[in-house]
PDB file of C-alpha atoms in Angstrom:
ATOM      1  CA  MET A  27      34.927 -80.547 -14.511  1.00  0.00           C
ATOM      2  CA  VAL A  28      37.155 -77.699 -16.021  1.00  0.00           C
ATOM      3  CA  ILE A  29      39.974 -76.355 -13.837  1.00  0.00           C
ATOM      4  CA  TYR A  30      41.346 -72.933 -14.613  1.00  0.00           C
ATOM      5  CA  LEU A  31      45.044 -73.040 -13.635  1.00  0.00           C
ATOM      6  CA  ASP A  32      45.342 -69.267 -13.805  1.00  0.00           C
ATOM      7  CA  LEU A  33      42.557 -68.721 -11.321  1.00  0.00           C
ATOM      8  CA  VAL A  34      43.758 -71.595  -9.116  1.00  0.00           C
ATOM      9  CA  PHE A  35      47.260 -69.978  -8.997  1.00  0.00           C
ATOM     10  CA  ILE A  36      45.928 -66.515  -8.178  1.00  0.00           C
ATOM     11  CA  LEU A  37      43.841 -67.689  -5.484  1.00  0.00           C
ATOM     12  CA  ASN A  38      46.644 -69.714  -3.866  1.00  0.00           C
ATOM     13  CA  PHE A  39      48.932 -66.730  -4.345  1.00  0.00           C
ATOM     14  CA  LEU A  40      46.580 -64.347  -2.590  1.00  0.00           C
ATOM     15  CA  ILE A  41      45.778 -66.817   0.341  1.00  0.00           C
ATOM     16  CA  ASN A  42      49.458 -67.590   0.986  1.00  0.00           C
ATOM     17  CA  SER A  43      50.460 -63.915   0.752  1.00  0.00           C
ATOM     18  CA  LEU A  44      47.565 -63.066   3.154  1.00  0.00           C
ATOM     19  CA  PHE A  45      48.603 -65.701   5.738  1.00  0.00           C
ATOM     20  CA  ILE A  46      52.309 -64.703   5.554  1.00  0.00           C
ATOM     21  CA  TYR A  47      51.276 -61.105   6.175  1.00  0.00           C
ATOM     22  CA  VAL A  48      48.948 -61.983   9.138  1.00  0.00           C
ATOM     23  CA  VAL A  49      51.618 -64.298  10.763  1.00  0.00           C
ATOM     24  CA  ASN A  50      54.093 -61.271  10.425  1.00  0.00           C
ATOM     25  CA  ILE A  51      51.601 -58.803  12.066  1.00  0.00           C
ATOM     26  CA  ILE A  52      50.889 -61.226  14.961  1.00  0.00           C
ATOM     27  CA  TYR A  53      54.588 -61.627  15.678  1.00  0.00           C
ATOM     28  CA  LYS A  54      55.229 -57.785  15.279  1.00  0.00           C
ATOM     29  CA  GLU A  55      57.677 -58.327  12.360  1.00  0.00           C
ATOM     30  CA  LYS A  56      58.535 -55.528  10.044  1.00  0.00           C
ATOM     31  CA  ILE A  57      56.598 -56.082   6.895  1.00  0.00           C
ATOM     32  CA  ASN A  58      58.768 -57.111   3.819  1.00  0.00           C
ATOM     33  CA  ARG A  59      56.694 -56.807   0.798  1.00  0.00           C
ATOM     34  CA  LEU A  60      59.220 -58.779  -1.367  1.00  0.00           C
ATOM     35  CA  ARG A  61      59.238 -61.780   0.970  1.00  0.00           C
ATOM     36  CA  ILE A  62      55.338 -61.846   1.118  1.00  0.00           C
ATOM     37  CA  PHE A  63      55.329 -61.706  -2.651  1.00  0.00           C
ATOM     38  CA  LEU A  64      57.939 -64.537  -2.919  1.00  0.00           C
ATOM     39  CA  GLY A  65      56.101 -66.644  -0.410  1.00  0.00           C
ATOM     40  CA  GLY A  66      52.744 -66.137  -2.119  1.00  0.00           C
ATOM     41  CA  LEU A  67      54.316 -66.926  -5.550  1.00  0.00           C
ATOM     42  CA  ILE A  68      55.924 -70.028  -4.295  1.00  0.00           C
ATOM     43  CA  GLY A  69      52.647 -71.036  -2.772  1.00  0.00           C
ATOM     44  CA  GLY A  70      50.823 -70.507  -5.984  1.00  0.00           C
ATOM     45  CA  LEU A  71      53.338 -72.402  -7.944  1.00  0.00           C
ATOM     46  CA  LEU A  72      53.246 -75.378  -5.706  1.00  0.00           C
ATOM     47  CA  ILE A  73      49.716 -76.095  -6.695  1.00  0.00           C
ATOM     48  CA  LEU A  74      51.050 -77.056 -10.118  1.00  0.00           C
ATOM     49  CA  ALA A  75      52.568 -80.120  -8.422  1.00  0.00           C
ATOM     50  CA  PHE A  76      49.263 -81.982  -8.940  1.00  0.00           C
ATOM     51  CA  LEU A  77      50.166 -82.213 -12.615  1.00  0.00           C
ATOM     52  CA  LEU A  78      53.166 -84.296 -11.626  1.00  0.00           C
ATOM     53  CA  ASP A  79      53.351 -87.703  -9.886  1.00  0.00           C
ATOM     54  CA  TYR A  80      50.665 -88.157  -7.299  1.00  0.00           C
ATOM     55  CA  PHE A  81      53.108 -89.307  -4.596  1.00  0.00           C
ATOM     56  CA  PHE A  82      55.225 -86.176  -5.347  1.00  0.00           C
ATOM     57  CA  TYR A  83      52.085 -83.981  -5.040  1.00  0.00           C
ATOM     58  CA  ASN A  84      51.352 -85.519  -1.610  1.00  0.00           C
ATOM     59  CA  ILE A  85      54.867 -84.733  -0.362  1.00  0.00           C
ATOM     60  CA  ILE A  86      54.345 -81.151  -1.681  1.00  0.00           C
ATOM     61  CA  LYS A  87      51.119 -80.853   0.287  1.00  0.00           C
ATOM     62  CA  ILE A  88      52.812 -81.769   3.498  1.00  0.00           C
ATOM     63  CA  LEU A  89      56.094 -79.851   2.982  1.00  0.00           C
ATOM     64  CA  GLY A  90      54.681 -76.905   1.084  1.00  0.00           C
ATOM     65  CA  GLY A  91      54.161 -74.844   4.115  1.00  0.00           C
ATOM     66  CA  VAL A  92      57.915 -75.236   5.166  1.00  0.00           C
ATOM     67  CA  ILE A  93      58.957 -74.119   1.649  1.00  0.00           C
ATOM     68  CA  VAL A  94      56.608 -71.068   1.620  1.00  0.00           C
ATOM     69  CA  SER A  95      57.796 -70.151   5.000  1.00  0.00           C
ATOM     70  CA  PHE A  96      61.318 -70.238   4.142  1.00  0.00           C
ATOM     71  CA  PHE A  97      60.754 -67.727   1.425  1.00  0.00           C
ATOM     72  CA  GLY A  98      58.006 -65.646   3.118  1.00  0.00           C
ATOM     73  CA  PHE A  99      59.561 -65.221   6.531  1.00  0.00           C
ATOM     74  CA  LYS A 100      62.805 -63.362   7.472  1.00  0.00           C
ATOM     75  CA  SER A 101      65.703 -65.662   8.308  1.00  0.00           C
ATOM     76  CA  LEU A 102      65.526 -66.210  12.068  1.00  0.00           C
ATOM     77  CA  LYS A 103      66.699 -68.519  14.654  1.00  0.00           C
ATOM     78  CA  ILE A 104      65.441 -72.136  14.195  1.00  0.00           C
ATOM     79  CA  LYS A 105      62.991 -71.936  17.101  1.00  0.00           C
ATOM     80  CA  GLN A 106      61.434 -68.714  15.789  1.00  0.00           C
ATOM     81  CA  MET A 107      61.166 -70.025  12.385  1.00  0.00           C
ATOM     82  CA  VAL A 108      59.488 -73.300  13.669  1.00  0.00           C
ATOM     83  CA  VAL A 109      56.840 -71.248  15.717  1.00  0.00           C
ATOM     84  CA  LYS A 110      55.990 -68.929  12.638  1.00  0.00           C
ATOM     85  CA  THR A 111      55.806 -71.971  10.321  1.00  0.00           C
ATOM     86  CA  ALA A 112      53.550 -73.702  12.734  1.00  0.00           C
ATOM     87  CA  SER A 113      51.262 -70.687  12.781  1.00  0.00           C
ATOM     88  CA  PHE A 114      51.246 -70.645   9.015  1.00  0.00           C
ATOM     89  CA  TYR A 115      50.194 -74.305   9.042  1.00  0.00           C
ATOM     90  CA  ILE A 116      47.483 -73.688  11.602  1.00  0.00           C
ATOM     91  CA  LEU A 117      45.955 -70.902   9.413  1.00  0.00           C
ATOM     92  CA  ASN A 118      45.988 -73.273   6.420  1.00  0.00           C
ATOM     93  CA  PHE A 119      44.524 -76.173   8.140  1.00  0.00           C
ATOM     94  CA  VAL A 120      41.747 -74.252   9.772  1.00  0.00           C
ATOM     95  CA  SER A 121      40.862 -72.562   6.607  1.00  0.00           C
ATOM     96  CA  VAL A 122      40.666 -75.944   4.869  1.00  0.00           C
ATOM     97  CA  GLY A 123      38.541 -77.424   7.603  1.00  0.00           C
ATOM     98  CA  PHE A 124      36.331 -74.338   7.626  1.00  0.00           C
ATOM     99  CA  VAL A 125      35.713 -74.522   3.879  1.00  0.00           C
ATOM    100  CA  ALA A 126      34.860 -78.281   4.143  1.00  0.00           C
ATOM    101  CA  ALA A 127      32.681 -78.024   7.125  1.00  0.00           C
ATOM    102  CA  PHE A 128      30.471 -75.317   5.592  1.00  0.00           C
ATOM    103  CA  ASN A 129      30.646 -76.448   2.113  1.00  0.00           C
ATOM    104  CA  ILE A 130      31.883 -73.074   0.884  1.00  0.00           C
ATOM    105  CA  ASN A 131      31.989 -73.089  -2.981  1.00  0.00           C
ATOM    106  CA  SER A 132      32.025 -69.439  -3.894  1.00  0.00           C
ATOM    107  CA  TYR A 133      34.830 -66.812  -3.878  1.00  0.00           C
ATOM    108  CA  TYR A 134      32.981 -64.217  -1.645  1.00  0.00           C
ATOM    109  CA  LEU A 135      32.078 -66.833   0.976  1.00  0.00           C
ATOM    110  CA  LEU A 136      35.725 -68.014   0.913  1.00  0.00           C
ATOM    111  CA  PHE A 137      37.222 -64.689   1.505  1.00  0.00           C
ATOM    112  CA  PHE A 138      34.544 -64.014   4.253  1.00  0.00           C
ATOM    113  CA  SER A 139      35.482 -67.204   5.973  1.00  0.00           C
ATOM    114  CA  LEU A 140      39.236 -66.433   5.627  1.00  0.00           C
ATOM    115  CA  ALA A 141      38.517 -62.900   7.178  1.00  0.00           C
ATOM    116  CA  ALA A 142      36.688 -64.702  10.219  1.00  0.00           C
ATOM    117  CA  ILE A 143      39.436 -67.277  10.638  1.00  0.00           C
ATOM    118  CA  ILE A 144      42.041 -64.486  10.584  1.00  0.00           C
ATOM    119  CA  LEU A 145      40.123 -62.480  13.155  1.00  0.00           C
ATOM    120  CA  ILE A 146      39.825 -65.488  15.528  1.00  0.00           C
ATOM    121  CA  PHE A 147      43.486 -66.383  15.086  1.00  0.00           C
ATOM    122  CA  MET A 148      44.649 -62.791  15.845  1.00  0.00           C
ATOM    123  CA  ILE A 149      42.380 -62.577  18.912  1.00  0.00           C
ATOM    124  CA  GLU A 150      43.784 -65.988  20.179  1.00  0.00           C
ATOM    125  CA  ASN A 151      47.469 -65.029  19.620  1.00  0.00           C
ATOM    126  CA  ASN A 152      46.978 -61.612  21.259  1.00  0.00           C
ATOM    127  CA  LYS A 153      45.607 -63.102  24.531  1.00  0.00           C
ATOM    128  CA  ASN A 154      49.077 -63.344  25.967  1.00  0.00           C
ATOM    129  CA  PRO A 155      49.153 -59.790  27.310  1.00  0.00           C
ATOM    130  CA  ILE A 156      45.863 -60.664  29.125  1.00  0.00           C
ATOM    131  CA  ILE A 157      47.258 -63.831  30.514  1.00  0.00           C
ATOM    132  CA  PHE A 158      50.391 -61.910  31.679  1.00  0.00           C
ATOM    133  CA  ILE A 159      48.498 -59.240  33.386  1.00  0.00           C
ATOM    134  CA  ASN A 160      46.163 -61.794  35.148  1.00  0.00           C
ATOM    135  CA  SER A 161      49.287 -63.777  36.198  1.00  0.00           C
ATOM    136  CA  CYS A 162      50.530 -60.590  38.094  1.00  0.00           C
ATOM    137  CA  LYS A 163      47.463 -60.056  40.048  1.00  0.00           C
ATOM    138  CA  TYR A 164      47.236 -61.064  43.606  1.00  0.00           C
ATOM    139  CA  ASN A 165      44.345 -60.640  46.194  1.00  0.00           C
ATOM    140  CA  ILE A 166      45.527 -58.650  49.060  1.00  0.00           C
ATOM    141  CA  SER A 167      44.127 -57.313  52.344  1.00  0.00           C
ATOM    142  CA  VAL A 168      45.325 -54.034  53.843  1.00  0.00           C
ATOM    143  CA  SER A 169      44.234 -52.832  57.223  1.00  0.00           C
ATOM    144  CA  SER A 170      44.475 -49.255  58.700  1.00  0.00           C
ATOM    145  CA  ASN A 171      43.837 -48.441  62.220  1.00  0.00           C
ATOM    146  CA  LYS A 172      40.149 -48.067  61.431  1.00  0.00           C
ATOM    147  CA  LYS A 173      39.119 -50.481  58.657  1.00  0.00           C
ATOM    148  CA  SER A 174      40.386 -53.225  56.333  1.00  0.00           C
ATOM    149  CA  TYR A 175      40.444 -53.170  52.472  1.00  0.00           C
ATOM    150  CA  LYS A 176      40.064 -56.241  50.298  1.00  0.00           C
ATOM    151  CA  LEU A 177      41.941 -55.351  47.043  1.00  0.00           C
ATOM    152  CA  VAL A 178      43.597 -56.624  43.885  1.00  0.00           C
ATOM    153  CA  GLY A 179      47.314 -55.859  43.776  1.00  0.00           C
ATOM    154  CA  PHE A 180      49.417 -55.902  40.683  1.00  0.00           C
ATOM    155  CA  LEU A 181      52.895 -57.197  40.864  1.00  0.00           C
ATOM    156  CA  ASP A 182      55.253 -54.429  39.652  1.00  0.00           C
ATOM    157  CA  THR A 183      58.247 -56.355  38.364  1.00  0.00           C
ATOM    158  CA  GLY A 184      60.427 -53.319  38.600  1.00  0.00           C
ATOM    159  CA  ASN A 185      59.588 -52.535  42.286  1.00  0.00           C
ATOM    160  CA  PHE A 186      62.429 -53.502  44.375  1.00  0.00           C
ATOM    161  CA  SER A 187      62.277 -50.446  46.631  1.00  0.00           C
ATOM    162  CA  LYS A 188      62.688 -50.786  50.390  1.00  0.00           C
ATOM    163  CA  CYS A 189      62.720 -48.590  53.473  1.00  0.00           C
ATOM    164  CA  ASP A 190      64.517 -49.940  56.614  1.00  0.00           C
ATOM    165  CA  ASP A 191      64.817 -53.237  54.755  1.00  0.00           C
ATOM    166  CA  ILE A 192      60.992 -53.404  54.465  1.00  0.00           C
ATOM    167  CA  PRO A 193      59.368 -53.743  51.031  1.00  0.00           C
ATOM    168  CA  LEU A 194      57.486 -50.701  49.713  1.00  0.00           C
ATOM    169  CA  ILE A 195      53.955 -51.109  48.058  1.00  0.00           C
ATOM    170  CA  TYR A 196      52.291 -48.284  46.303  1.00  0.00           C
ATOM    171  CA  LEU A 197      48.559 -47.823  47.170  1.00  0.00           C
ATOM    172  CA  SER A 198      46.081 -45.535  45.460  1.00  0.00           C
ATOM    173  CA  LYS A 199      45.388 -42.257  47.311  1.00  0.00           C
ATOM    174  CA  LYS A 200      41.712 -42.979  47.566  1.00  0.00           C
ATOM    175  CA  TYR A 201      42.590 -45.621  50.281  1.00  0.00           C
ATOM    176  CA  GLN A 202      44.611 -43.138  52.328  1.00  0.00           C
ATOM    177  CA  ASP A 203      43.149 -43.447  55.753  1.00  0.00           C
ATOM    178  CA  ASP A 204      44.279 -43.602  59.398  1.00  0.00           C
ATOM    179  CA  PHE A 205      47.606 -45.491  58.733  1.00  0.00           C
ATOM    180  CA  THR A 206      50.522 -45.063  61.033  1.00  0.00           C
ATOM    181  CA  PHE A 207      53.096 -42.590  59.691  1.00  0.00           C
ATOM    182  CA  HIS A 208      56.562 -44.153  59.519  1.00  0.00           C
ATOM    183  CA  LYS A 209      58.945 -41.809  57.937  1.00  0.00           C
ATOM    184  CA  ILE A 210      59.812 -39.607  54.897  1.00  0.00           C
ATOM    185  CA  ILE A 211      62.001 -41.466  52.328  1.00  0.00           C
ATOM    186  CA  PHE A 212      63.698 -40.374  49.057  1.00  0.00           C
ATOM    187  CA  ILE A 213      63.105 -42.482  46.059  1.00  0.00           C
ATOM    188  CA  ASN A 214      65.296 -42.069  42.881  1.00  0.00           C
ATOM    189  CA  THR A 215      63.123 -42.101  39.689  1.00  0.00           C
ATOM    190  CA  VAL A 216      63.840 -41.014  36.119  1.00  0.00           C
ATOM    191  CA  GLY A 217      62.827 -37.538  36.799  1.00  0.00           C
ATOM    192  CA  GLY A 218      65.194 -37.255  39.797  1.00  0.00           C
ATOM    193  CA  SER A 219      64.903 -37.803  43.586  1.00  0.00           C
ATOM    194  CA  SER A 220      61.464 -37.513  45.207  1.00  0.00           C
ATOM    195  CA  ALA A 221      60.464 -37.272  48.842  1.00  0.00           C
ATOM    196  CA  LEU A 222      57.730 -39.619  49.727  1.00  0.00           C
ATOM    197  CA  ALA A 223      55.765 -40.238  52.958  1.00  0.00           C
ATOM    198  CA  CYS A 224      55.516 -43.943  53.790  1.00  0.00           C
ATOM    199  CA  TYR A 225      53.024 -45.502  56.251  1.00  0.00           C
ATOM    200  CA  LYS A 226      52.872 -48.768  58.126  1.00  0.00           C
ATOM    201  CA  PRO A 227      49.558 -50.748  57.850  1.00  0.00           C
ATOM    202  CA  ARG A 228      48.135 -52.398  60.955  1.00  0.00           C
ATOM    203  CA  ARG A 229      48.065 -55.699  58.860  1.00  0.00           C
ATOM    204  CA  PHE A 230      48.862 -56.641  55.311  1.00  0.00           C
ATOM    205  CA  GLU A 231      48.088 -60.150  53.870  1.00  0.00           C
ATOM    206  CA  ILE A 232      48.655 -61.468  50.307  1.00  0.00           C
ATOM    207  CA  GLU A 233      47.226 -64.686  48.761  1.00  0.00           C
ATOM    208  CA  ILE A 234      49.890 -66.677  46.854  1.00  0.00           C
ATOM    209  CA  ASP A 235      48.985 -69.902  45.231  1.00  0.00           C
ATOM    210  CA  GLY A 236      45.839 -70.119  47.475  1.00  0.00           C
ATOM    211  CA  VAL A 237      47.689 -69.593  50.641  1.00  0.00           C
ATOM    212  CA  VAL A 238      47.217 -66.351  52.637  1.00  0.00           C
ATOM    213  CA  CYS A 239      50.529 -64.964  53.808  1.00  0.00           C
ATOM    214  CA  LEU A 240      51.075 -62.378  56.432  1.00  0.00           C
ATOM    215  CA  LYS A 241      53.806 -59.876  55.225  1.00  0.00           C
ATOM    216  CA  ASP A 242      55.528 -56.828  56.642  1.00  0.00           C
ATOM    217  CA  VAL A 243      55.283 -53.882  54.263  1.00  0.00           C
ATOM    218  CA  LEU A 244      55.293 -50.087  54.200  1.00  0.00           C
ATOM    219  CA  ILE A 245      52.848 -48.112  52.054  1.00  0.00           C
ATOM    220  CA  VAL A 246      53.408 -45.075  49.795  1.00  0.00           C
ATOM    221  CA  PHE A 247      50.252 -43.525  48.693  1.00  0.00           C
ATOM    222  CA  THR A 248      50.331 -42.274  45.049  1.00  0.00           C
ATOM    223  CA  ASP A 249      48.184 -41.701  42.078  1.00  0.00           C
ATOM    224  CA  ILE A 250      47.434 -44.933  40.357  1.00  0.00           C
ATOM    225  CA  ILE A 251      44.968 -45.170  37.496  1.00  0.00           C
ATOM    226  CA  GLU A 252      44.836 -48.677  36.297  1.00  0.00           C
ATOM    227  CA  PHE A 253      45.544 -50.566  39.500  1.00  0.00           C
ATOM    228  CA  GLU A 254      44.574 -50.189  43.126  1.00  0.00           C
ATOM    229  CA  CYS A 255      47.975 -51.402  44.326  1.00  0.00           C
ATOM    230  CA  LEU A 256      51.338 -51.996  42.981  1.00  0.00           C
ATOM    231  CA  LEU A 257      53.200 -54.687  44.891  1.00  0.00           C
ATOM    232  CA  ASN A 258      56.818 -55.338  45.529  1.00  0.00           C
ATOM    233  CA  VAL A 259      58.895 -58.178  43.932  1.00  0.00           C
ATOM    234  CA  GLU A 260      60.053 -59.221  47.413  1.00  0.00           C
ATOM    235  CA  LEU A 261      56.609 -60.213  48.480  1.00  0.00           C
ATOM    236  CA  VAL A 262      56.399 -63.119  46.071  1.00  0.00           C
ATOM    237  CA  ILE A 263      59.978 -64.396  46.014  1.00  0.00           C
TER     238      ILE A 263
END
């Protein structure tokens, strides 16, 4: 079998550069073309280690990702560098396993598989916003003088507002019903001070860790697009 070192070098250079670029994109780092080039270049040159001692070659296979990461990623705190290096290794391990599992032996199939791996990896790493949003959702029950509403409330981590030492929650105007008027309050916002009417529900319940808790709250009705209710931090402390 004939091995063309120039083609092997170019292929490894491109793959390592691509993986460095993807990791930077995932972690929202500013793209540094020089570092990507250096990382790819080092990754391409490391393949030449197989011409040396076999033991040395195995060491390079294990530590090569660390060396590439050192040149390819911006200098960070140790913890951040470890996380990025681990992501780089994961991409490499998955790509090697993918190639072996599907017996990929042509360049166009290789790049197609790399594209699929990168897409899956990016989707997996961008699930954090979804996890965060779901962790801030709570099942609530709000009762007016006429009916009760089973809703999903979103914890607004910036909402510490109170009236008469009672936490305020913000409910969509579409649920404005026969609630008992409490008083007019003034809330300071970025745009200035706003006068808001707050109401007292007949009953308010929130489910926290599987336990339904009865809470004393006041309601401000407002225009909410994405959520039905914005909860107060005090309710879950």
